[in-house]
mmCIF file of C-alpha atoms in Angstrom:
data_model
loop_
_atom_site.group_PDB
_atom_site.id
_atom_site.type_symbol
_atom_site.label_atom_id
_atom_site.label_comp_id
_atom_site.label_asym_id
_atom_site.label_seq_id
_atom_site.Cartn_x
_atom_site.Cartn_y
_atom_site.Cartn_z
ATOM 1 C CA UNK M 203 32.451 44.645 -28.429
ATOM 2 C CA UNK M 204 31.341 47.844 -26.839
ATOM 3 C CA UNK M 205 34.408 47.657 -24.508
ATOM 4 C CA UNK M 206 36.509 48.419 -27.828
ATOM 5 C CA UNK M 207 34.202 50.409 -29.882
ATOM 6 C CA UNK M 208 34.411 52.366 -26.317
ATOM 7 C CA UNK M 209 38.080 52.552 -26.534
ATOM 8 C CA UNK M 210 38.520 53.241 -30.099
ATOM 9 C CA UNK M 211 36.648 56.544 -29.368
ATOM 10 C CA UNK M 212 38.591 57.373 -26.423
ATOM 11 C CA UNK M 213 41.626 56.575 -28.385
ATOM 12 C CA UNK M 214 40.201 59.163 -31.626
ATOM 13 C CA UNK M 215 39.313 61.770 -29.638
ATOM 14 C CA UNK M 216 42.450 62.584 -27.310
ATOM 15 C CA UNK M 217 44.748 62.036 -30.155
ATOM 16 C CA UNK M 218 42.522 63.414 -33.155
ATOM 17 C CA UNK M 219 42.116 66.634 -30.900
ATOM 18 C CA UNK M 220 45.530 66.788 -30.302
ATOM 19 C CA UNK M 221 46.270 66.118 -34.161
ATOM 20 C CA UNK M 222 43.753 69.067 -35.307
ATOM 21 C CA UNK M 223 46.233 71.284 -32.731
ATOM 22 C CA UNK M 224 49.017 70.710 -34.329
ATOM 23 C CA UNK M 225 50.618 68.194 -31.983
ATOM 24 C CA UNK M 226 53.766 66.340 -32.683
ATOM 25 C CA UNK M 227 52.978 62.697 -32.610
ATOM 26 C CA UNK M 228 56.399 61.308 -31.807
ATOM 27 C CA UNK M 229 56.691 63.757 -28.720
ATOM 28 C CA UNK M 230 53.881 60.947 -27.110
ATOM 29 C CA UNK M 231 55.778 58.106 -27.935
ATOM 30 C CA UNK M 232 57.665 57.487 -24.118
ATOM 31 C CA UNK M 233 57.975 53.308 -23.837
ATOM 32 C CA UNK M 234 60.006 54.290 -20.885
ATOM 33 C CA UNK M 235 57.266 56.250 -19.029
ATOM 34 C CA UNK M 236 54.507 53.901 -20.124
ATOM 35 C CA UNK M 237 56.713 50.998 -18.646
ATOM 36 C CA UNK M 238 57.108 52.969 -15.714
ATOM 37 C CA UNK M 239 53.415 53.279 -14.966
ATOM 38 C CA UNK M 240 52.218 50.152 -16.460
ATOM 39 C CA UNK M 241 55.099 48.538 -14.089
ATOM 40 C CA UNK M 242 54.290 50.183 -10.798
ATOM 41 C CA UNK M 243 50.061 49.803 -11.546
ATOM 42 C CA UNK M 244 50.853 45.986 -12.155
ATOM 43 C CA UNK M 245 52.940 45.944 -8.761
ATOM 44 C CA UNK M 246 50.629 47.754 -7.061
ATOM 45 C CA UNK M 247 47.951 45.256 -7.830
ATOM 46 C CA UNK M 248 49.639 42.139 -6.758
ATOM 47 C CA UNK M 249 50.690 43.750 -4.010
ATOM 48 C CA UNK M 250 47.438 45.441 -2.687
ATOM 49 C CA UNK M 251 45.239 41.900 -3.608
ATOM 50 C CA UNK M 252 45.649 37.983 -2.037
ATOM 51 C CA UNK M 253 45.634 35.486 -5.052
ATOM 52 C CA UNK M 254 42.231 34.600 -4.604
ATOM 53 C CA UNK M 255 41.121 38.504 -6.084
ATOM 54 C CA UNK M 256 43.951 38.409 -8.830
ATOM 55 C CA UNK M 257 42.365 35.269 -10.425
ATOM 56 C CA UNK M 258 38.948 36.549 -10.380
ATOM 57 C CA UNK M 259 40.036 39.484 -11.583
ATOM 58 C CA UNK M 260 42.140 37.875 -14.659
ATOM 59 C CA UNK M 261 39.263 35.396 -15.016
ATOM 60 C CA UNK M 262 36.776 38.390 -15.502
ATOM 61 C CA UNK M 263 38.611 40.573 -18.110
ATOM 62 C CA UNK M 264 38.336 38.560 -21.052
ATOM 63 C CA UNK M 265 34.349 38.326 -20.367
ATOM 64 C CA UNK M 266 33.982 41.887 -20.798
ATOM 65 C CA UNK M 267 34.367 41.803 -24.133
ATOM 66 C CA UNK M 268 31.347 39.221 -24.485
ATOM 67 C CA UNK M 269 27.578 40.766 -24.394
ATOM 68 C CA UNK M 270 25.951 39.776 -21.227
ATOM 69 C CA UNK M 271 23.749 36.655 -20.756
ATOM 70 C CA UNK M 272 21.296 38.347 -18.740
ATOM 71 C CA UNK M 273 18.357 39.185 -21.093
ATOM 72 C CA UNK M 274 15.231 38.629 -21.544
ATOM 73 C CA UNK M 275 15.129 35.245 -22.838
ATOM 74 C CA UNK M 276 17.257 34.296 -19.794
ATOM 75 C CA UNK M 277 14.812 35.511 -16.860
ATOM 76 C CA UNK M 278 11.641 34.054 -18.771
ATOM 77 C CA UNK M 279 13.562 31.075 -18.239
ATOM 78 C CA UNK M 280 14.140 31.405 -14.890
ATOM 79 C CA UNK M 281 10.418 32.612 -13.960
ATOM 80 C CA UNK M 282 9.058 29.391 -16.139
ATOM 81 C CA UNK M 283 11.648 26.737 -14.614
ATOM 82 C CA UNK M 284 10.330 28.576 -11.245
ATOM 83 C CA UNK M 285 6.552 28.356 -12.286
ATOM 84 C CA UNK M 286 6.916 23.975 -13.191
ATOM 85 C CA UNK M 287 8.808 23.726 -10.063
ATOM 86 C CA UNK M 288 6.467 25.272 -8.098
ATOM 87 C CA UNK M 289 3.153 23.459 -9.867
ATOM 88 C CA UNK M 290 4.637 20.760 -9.759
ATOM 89 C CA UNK M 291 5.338 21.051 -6.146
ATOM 90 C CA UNK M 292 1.555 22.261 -5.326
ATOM 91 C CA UNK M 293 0.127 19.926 -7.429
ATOM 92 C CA UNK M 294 1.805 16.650 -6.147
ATOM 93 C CA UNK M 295 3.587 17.631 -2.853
ATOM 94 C CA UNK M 296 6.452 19.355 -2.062
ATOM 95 C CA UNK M 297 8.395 15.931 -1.422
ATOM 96 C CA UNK M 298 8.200 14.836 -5.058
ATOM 97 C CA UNK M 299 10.643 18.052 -6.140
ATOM 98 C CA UNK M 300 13.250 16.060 -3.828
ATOM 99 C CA UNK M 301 14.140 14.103 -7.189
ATOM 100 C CA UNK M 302 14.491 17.065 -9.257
ATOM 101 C CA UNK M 303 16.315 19.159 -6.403
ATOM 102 C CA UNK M 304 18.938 16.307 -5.502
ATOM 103 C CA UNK M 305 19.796 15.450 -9.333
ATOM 104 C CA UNK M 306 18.782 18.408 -11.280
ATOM 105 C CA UNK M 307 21.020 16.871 -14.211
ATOM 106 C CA UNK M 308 18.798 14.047 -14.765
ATOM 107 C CA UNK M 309 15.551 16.027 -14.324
ATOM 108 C CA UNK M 310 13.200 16.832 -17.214
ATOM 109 C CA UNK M 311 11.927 19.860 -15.555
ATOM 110 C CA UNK M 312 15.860 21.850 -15.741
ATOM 111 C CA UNK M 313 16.706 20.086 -18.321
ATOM 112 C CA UNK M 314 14.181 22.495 -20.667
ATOM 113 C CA UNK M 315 16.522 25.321 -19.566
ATOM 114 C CA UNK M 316 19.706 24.533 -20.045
ATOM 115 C CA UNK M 317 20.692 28.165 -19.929
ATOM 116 C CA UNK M 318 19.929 27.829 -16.162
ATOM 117 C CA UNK M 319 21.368 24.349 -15.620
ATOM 118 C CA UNK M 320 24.374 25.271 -17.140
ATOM 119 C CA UNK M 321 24.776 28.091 -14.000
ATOM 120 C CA UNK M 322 26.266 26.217 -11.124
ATOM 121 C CA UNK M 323 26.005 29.175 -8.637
ATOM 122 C CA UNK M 324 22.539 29.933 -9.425
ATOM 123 C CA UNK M 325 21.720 26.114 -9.153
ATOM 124 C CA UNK M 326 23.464 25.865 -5.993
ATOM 125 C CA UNK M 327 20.817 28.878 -4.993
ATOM 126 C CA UNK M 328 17.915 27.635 -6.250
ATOM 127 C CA UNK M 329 18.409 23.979 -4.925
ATOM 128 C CA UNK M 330 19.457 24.692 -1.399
ATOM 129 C CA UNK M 331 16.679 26.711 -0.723
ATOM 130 C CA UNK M 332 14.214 23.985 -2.403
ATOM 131 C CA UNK M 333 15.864 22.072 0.123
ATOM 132 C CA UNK M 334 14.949 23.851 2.425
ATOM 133 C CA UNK M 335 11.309 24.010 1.839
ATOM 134 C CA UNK M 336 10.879 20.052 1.190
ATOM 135 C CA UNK M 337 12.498 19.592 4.600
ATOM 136 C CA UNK M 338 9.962 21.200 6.307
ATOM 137 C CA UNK M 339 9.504 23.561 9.637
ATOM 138 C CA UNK M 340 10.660 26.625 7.280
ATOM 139 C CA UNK M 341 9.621 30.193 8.357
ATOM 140 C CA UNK M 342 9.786 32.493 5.599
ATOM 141 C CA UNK M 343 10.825 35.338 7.524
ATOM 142 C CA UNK M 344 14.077 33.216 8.669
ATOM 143 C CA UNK M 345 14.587 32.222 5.085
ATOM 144 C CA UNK M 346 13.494 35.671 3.411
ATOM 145 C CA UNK M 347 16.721 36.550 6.000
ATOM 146 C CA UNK M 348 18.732 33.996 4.840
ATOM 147 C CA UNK M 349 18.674 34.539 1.513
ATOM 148 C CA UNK M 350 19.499 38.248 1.979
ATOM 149 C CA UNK M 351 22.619 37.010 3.327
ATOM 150 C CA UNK M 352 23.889 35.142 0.719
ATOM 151 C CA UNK M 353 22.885 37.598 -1.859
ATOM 152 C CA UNK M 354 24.710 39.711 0.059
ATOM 153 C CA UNK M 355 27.819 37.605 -0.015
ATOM 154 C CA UNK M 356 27.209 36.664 -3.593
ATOM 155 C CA UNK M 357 27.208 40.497 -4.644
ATOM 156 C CA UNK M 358 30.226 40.903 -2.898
ATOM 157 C CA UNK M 359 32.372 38.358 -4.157
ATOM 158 C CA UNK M 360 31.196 39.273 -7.656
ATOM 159 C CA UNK M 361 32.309 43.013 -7.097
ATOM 160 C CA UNK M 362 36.194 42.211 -6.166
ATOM 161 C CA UNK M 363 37.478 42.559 -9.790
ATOM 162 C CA UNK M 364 35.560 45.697 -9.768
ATOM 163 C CA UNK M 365 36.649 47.280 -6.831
ATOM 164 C CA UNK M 366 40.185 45.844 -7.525
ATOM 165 C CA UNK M 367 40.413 47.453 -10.655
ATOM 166 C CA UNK M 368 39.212 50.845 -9.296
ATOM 167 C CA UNK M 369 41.925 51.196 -7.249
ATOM 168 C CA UNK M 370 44.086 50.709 -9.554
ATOM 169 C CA UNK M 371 42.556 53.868 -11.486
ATOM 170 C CA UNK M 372 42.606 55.902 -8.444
ATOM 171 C CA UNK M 373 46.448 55.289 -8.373
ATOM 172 C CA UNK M 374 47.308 55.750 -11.733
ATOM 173 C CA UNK M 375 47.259 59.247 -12.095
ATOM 174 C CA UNK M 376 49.602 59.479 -9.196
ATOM 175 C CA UNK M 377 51.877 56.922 -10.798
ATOM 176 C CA UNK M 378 51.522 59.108 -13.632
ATOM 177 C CA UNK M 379 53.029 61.881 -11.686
ATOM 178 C CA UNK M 380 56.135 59.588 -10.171
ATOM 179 C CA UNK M 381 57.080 58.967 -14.223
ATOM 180 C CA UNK M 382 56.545 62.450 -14.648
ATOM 181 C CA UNK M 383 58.499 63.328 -11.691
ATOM 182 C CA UNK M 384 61.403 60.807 -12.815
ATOM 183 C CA UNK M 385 61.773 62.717 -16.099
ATOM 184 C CA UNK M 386 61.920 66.478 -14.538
ATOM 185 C CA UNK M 387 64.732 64.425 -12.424
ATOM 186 C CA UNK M 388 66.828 63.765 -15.569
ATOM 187 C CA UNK M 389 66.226 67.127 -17.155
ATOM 188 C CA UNK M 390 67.489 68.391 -14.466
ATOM 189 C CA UNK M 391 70.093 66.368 -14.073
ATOM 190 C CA UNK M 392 71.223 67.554 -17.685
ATOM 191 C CA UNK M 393 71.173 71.413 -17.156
ATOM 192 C CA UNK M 394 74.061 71.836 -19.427
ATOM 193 C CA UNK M 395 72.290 70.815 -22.820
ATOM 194 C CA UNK M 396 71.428 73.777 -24.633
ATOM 195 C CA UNK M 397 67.616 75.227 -24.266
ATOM 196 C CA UNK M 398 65.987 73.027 -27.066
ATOM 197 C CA UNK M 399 67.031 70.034 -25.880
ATOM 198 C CA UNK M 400 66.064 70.552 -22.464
ATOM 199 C CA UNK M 401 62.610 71.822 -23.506
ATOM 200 C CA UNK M 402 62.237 68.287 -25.434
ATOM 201 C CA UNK M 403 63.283 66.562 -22.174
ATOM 202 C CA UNK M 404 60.814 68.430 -20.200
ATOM 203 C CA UNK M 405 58.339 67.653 -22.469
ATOM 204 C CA UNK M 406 58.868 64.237 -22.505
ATOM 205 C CA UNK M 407 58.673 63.903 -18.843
ATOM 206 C CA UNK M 408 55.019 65.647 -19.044
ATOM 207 C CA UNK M 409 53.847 62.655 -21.398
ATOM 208 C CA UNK M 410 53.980 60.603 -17.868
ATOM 209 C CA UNK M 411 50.955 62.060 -16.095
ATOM 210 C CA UNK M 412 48.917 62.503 -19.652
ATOM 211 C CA UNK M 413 49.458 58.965 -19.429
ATOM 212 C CA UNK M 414 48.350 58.187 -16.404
ATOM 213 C CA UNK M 415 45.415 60.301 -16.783
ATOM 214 C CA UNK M 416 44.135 59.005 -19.886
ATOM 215 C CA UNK M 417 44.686 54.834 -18.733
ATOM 216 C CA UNK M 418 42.937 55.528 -15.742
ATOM 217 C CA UNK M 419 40.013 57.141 -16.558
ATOM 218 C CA UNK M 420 40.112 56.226 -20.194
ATOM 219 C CA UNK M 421 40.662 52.725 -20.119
ATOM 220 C CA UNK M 422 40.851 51.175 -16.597
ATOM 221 C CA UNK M 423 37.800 53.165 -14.495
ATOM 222 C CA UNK M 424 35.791 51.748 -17.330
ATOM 223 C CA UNK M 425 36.361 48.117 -16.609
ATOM 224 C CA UNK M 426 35.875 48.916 -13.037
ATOM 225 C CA UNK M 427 32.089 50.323 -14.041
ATOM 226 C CA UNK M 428 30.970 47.515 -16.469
ATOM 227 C CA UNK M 429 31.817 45.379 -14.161
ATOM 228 C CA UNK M 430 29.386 46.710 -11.622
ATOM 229 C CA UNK M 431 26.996 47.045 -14.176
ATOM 230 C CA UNK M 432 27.192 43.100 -14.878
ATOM 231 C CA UNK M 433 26.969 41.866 -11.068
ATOM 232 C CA UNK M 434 23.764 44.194 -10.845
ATOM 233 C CA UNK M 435 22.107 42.364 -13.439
ATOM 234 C CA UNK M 436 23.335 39.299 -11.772
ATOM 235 C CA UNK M 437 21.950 39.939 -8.723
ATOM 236 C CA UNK M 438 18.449 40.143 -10.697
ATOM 237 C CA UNK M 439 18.825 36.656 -10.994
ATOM 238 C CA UNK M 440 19.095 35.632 -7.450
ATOM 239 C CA UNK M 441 16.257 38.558 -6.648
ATOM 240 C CA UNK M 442 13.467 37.282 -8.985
ATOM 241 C CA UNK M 443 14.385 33.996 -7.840
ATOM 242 C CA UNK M 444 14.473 34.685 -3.786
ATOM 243 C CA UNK M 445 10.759 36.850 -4.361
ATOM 244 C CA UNK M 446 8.727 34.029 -6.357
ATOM 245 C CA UNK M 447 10.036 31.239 -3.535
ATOM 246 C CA UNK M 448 8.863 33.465 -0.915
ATOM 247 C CA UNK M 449 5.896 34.244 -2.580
ATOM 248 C CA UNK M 450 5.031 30.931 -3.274
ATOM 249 C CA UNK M 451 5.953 30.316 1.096
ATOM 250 C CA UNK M 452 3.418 32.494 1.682
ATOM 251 C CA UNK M 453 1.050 30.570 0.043
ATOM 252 C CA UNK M 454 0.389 32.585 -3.620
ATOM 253 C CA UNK M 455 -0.540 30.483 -6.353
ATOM 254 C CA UNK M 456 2.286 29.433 -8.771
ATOM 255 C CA UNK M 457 1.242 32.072 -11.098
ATOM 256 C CA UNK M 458 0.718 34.991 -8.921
ATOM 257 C CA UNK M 459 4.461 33.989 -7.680
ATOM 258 C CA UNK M 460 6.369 34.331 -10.931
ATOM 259 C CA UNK M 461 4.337 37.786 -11.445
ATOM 260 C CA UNK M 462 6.294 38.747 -8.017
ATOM 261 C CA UNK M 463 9.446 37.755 -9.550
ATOM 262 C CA UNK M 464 8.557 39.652 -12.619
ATOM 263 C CA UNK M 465 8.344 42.834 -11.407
ATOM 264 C CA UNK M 466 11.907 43.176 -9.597
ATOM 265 C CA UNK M 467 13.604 42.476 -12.767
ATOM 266 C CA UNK M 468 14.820 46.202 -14.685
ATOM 267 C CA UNK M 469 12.667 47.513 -16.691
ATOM 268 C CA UNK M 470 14.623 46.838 -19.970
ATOM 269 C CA UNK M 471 15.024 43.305 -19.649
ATOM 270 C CA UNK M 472 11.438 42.636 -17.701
ATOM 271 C CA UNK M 473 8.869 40.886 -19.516
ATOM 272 C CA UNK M 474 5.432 42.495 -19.948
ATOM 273 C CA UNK M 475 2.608 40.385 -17.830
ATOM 274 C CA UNK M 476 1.037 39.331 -21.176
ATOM 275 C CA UNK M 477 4.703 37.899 -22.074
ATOM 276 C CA UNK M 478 5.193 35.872 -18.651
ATOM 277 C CA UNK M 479 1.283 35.046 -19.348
ATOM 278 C CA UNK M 480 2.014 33.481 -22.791
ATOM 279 C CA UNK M 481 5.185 31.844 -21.894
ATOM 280 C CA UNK M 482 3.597 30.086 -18.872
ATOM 281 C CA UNK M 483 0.490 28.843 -20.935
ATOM 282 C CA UNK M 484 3.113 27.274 -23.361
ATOM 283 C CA UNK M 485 4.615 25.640 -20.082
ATOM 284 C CA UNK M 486 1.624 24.168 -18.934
ATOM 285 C CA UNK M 487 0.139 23.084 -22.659
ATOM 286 C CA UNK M 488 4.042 21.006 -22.709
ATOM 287 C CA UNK M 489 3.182 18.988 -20.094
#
């Protein structure tokens, strides 16, 4: 919703300004120019990015205009289906999470968090590494390494819409300038009208790089930022997460593990100690 509310300003201001001026509205109205740019940005894309980036980068678009998932309510989840697990693990043995790792769908422990179970990638994260531990022989430094990796990897396979659609900012100014340059051409190429109607083609021609000003930075840079923005609080996931398994590898207390997660999560989403606290006594009073 911001995404619009975003562009609706954008939208107000340029052409509210340039209605308080004076401006003539139907001067801006170029289909011709905007199919130009729109044209050459959407062929630059295809041709600058395998398939593999253009679906992610169709897939992500439409999520934009959804809030994101990662709040609070989200990582409490996390750090209590982290504290059971690991309980659960020091109470009885690390072998007896191999039930709950190898069929998380049938096991009452994720099934209390849905919100989590319904996350395939960070399932995939969490269970491998589990794995990992139950197996046995594990060194935390190797798997503290490990998992830096894959973060790593995760991060930047989550950022390819983002960079994708950068570029495609970055150009469209330039594009901008080829319309623009296109229209000069046919002014020019029509030296005989009289002065008016040369000055109207001129001025047409100039709509091309206001246009390709205004979608980049206006409309498609924008994208390119939230984007980031939503892969960084991603990443939180996979970082509270990777900290309370390690913690707990290095032989902290369930408790005292989750409070390591805690504290890597931003500050506007992060639960206060007395909140992680409460929520983990209502854990352990469940079972």
């Amino acid at each position: 919703m911001l995404v619009l509310v975003g562009y609706l300003v954008v939208v107000g201001a340029v052409f509210g300004g340039y209605a308080l001026m004076g401006g003539h509205f139907g001067v801006l109205f170029q289909p011709v120019e905007l199919l130009m740019i729109g044209g050459a940005a959407l062929g630059a894309f295809i041709a600058g990015n395998n398939g593999k980036t253009i679906k992610a980068t169709i897939k992500e678009l439409p999520l934009l205009l959804r809030s994101s998932k990662h709040n609070r309510q989200l990582y409490m989840d996390l750090l209590a289906l982290l504290y059971e697990l690991l309980a659960k693990a020091r109470k009885e043995g690390m072998m007896k999470l191999e039930s709950d790792v190898e069929a998380p769908a049938s096991s009452e422990i994720f099934a209390r968090y849905p919100d989590i179970l319904g996350d395939p990638n960070m399932m995939e994260f969490l269970c491998d590494y589990l794995r990992l531990v139950i197996s046995g022989n594990t060194d935390a430094f190797e798997i503290e390494a490990l998992m830096d990796h894959e973060i790593e990897t995760i991060k930047h396979e989550a950022e390819v819409p983002s960079h994708s659609l950068s570029r495609i900012a970055d150009a469209l100014p330039a594009l901008g300038i080829v319309a623009a340059v296109m229209g000069v051409v046919h002014a020019l190429g029509s030296a005989d009208l009289p002065p008016a109607e040369m000055g109207a083609l001129i001025a047409h021609a100039m709509v091309g790089t206001f246009l390709g000003v205004l979608l980049a930075y206006g409309f498609v840079s924008p994208l390119a930022s939230l984007i980031e923005q939503k892969v960084a609080e991603a990443m939180k996931m996979y970082q509270c997460a990777k900290v309370t398994l390690l913690a707990s590898l290095n032989g902290y207390a369930p408790q005292l593990a989750v409070e390591f997660g805690r504290k890597v999560l931003f500050s506007t989403e992060r639960p206060t100690f007395t909140e992680l606290d409460s929520h983990v006594r209502e854990v352990k009073a469940q079972k």
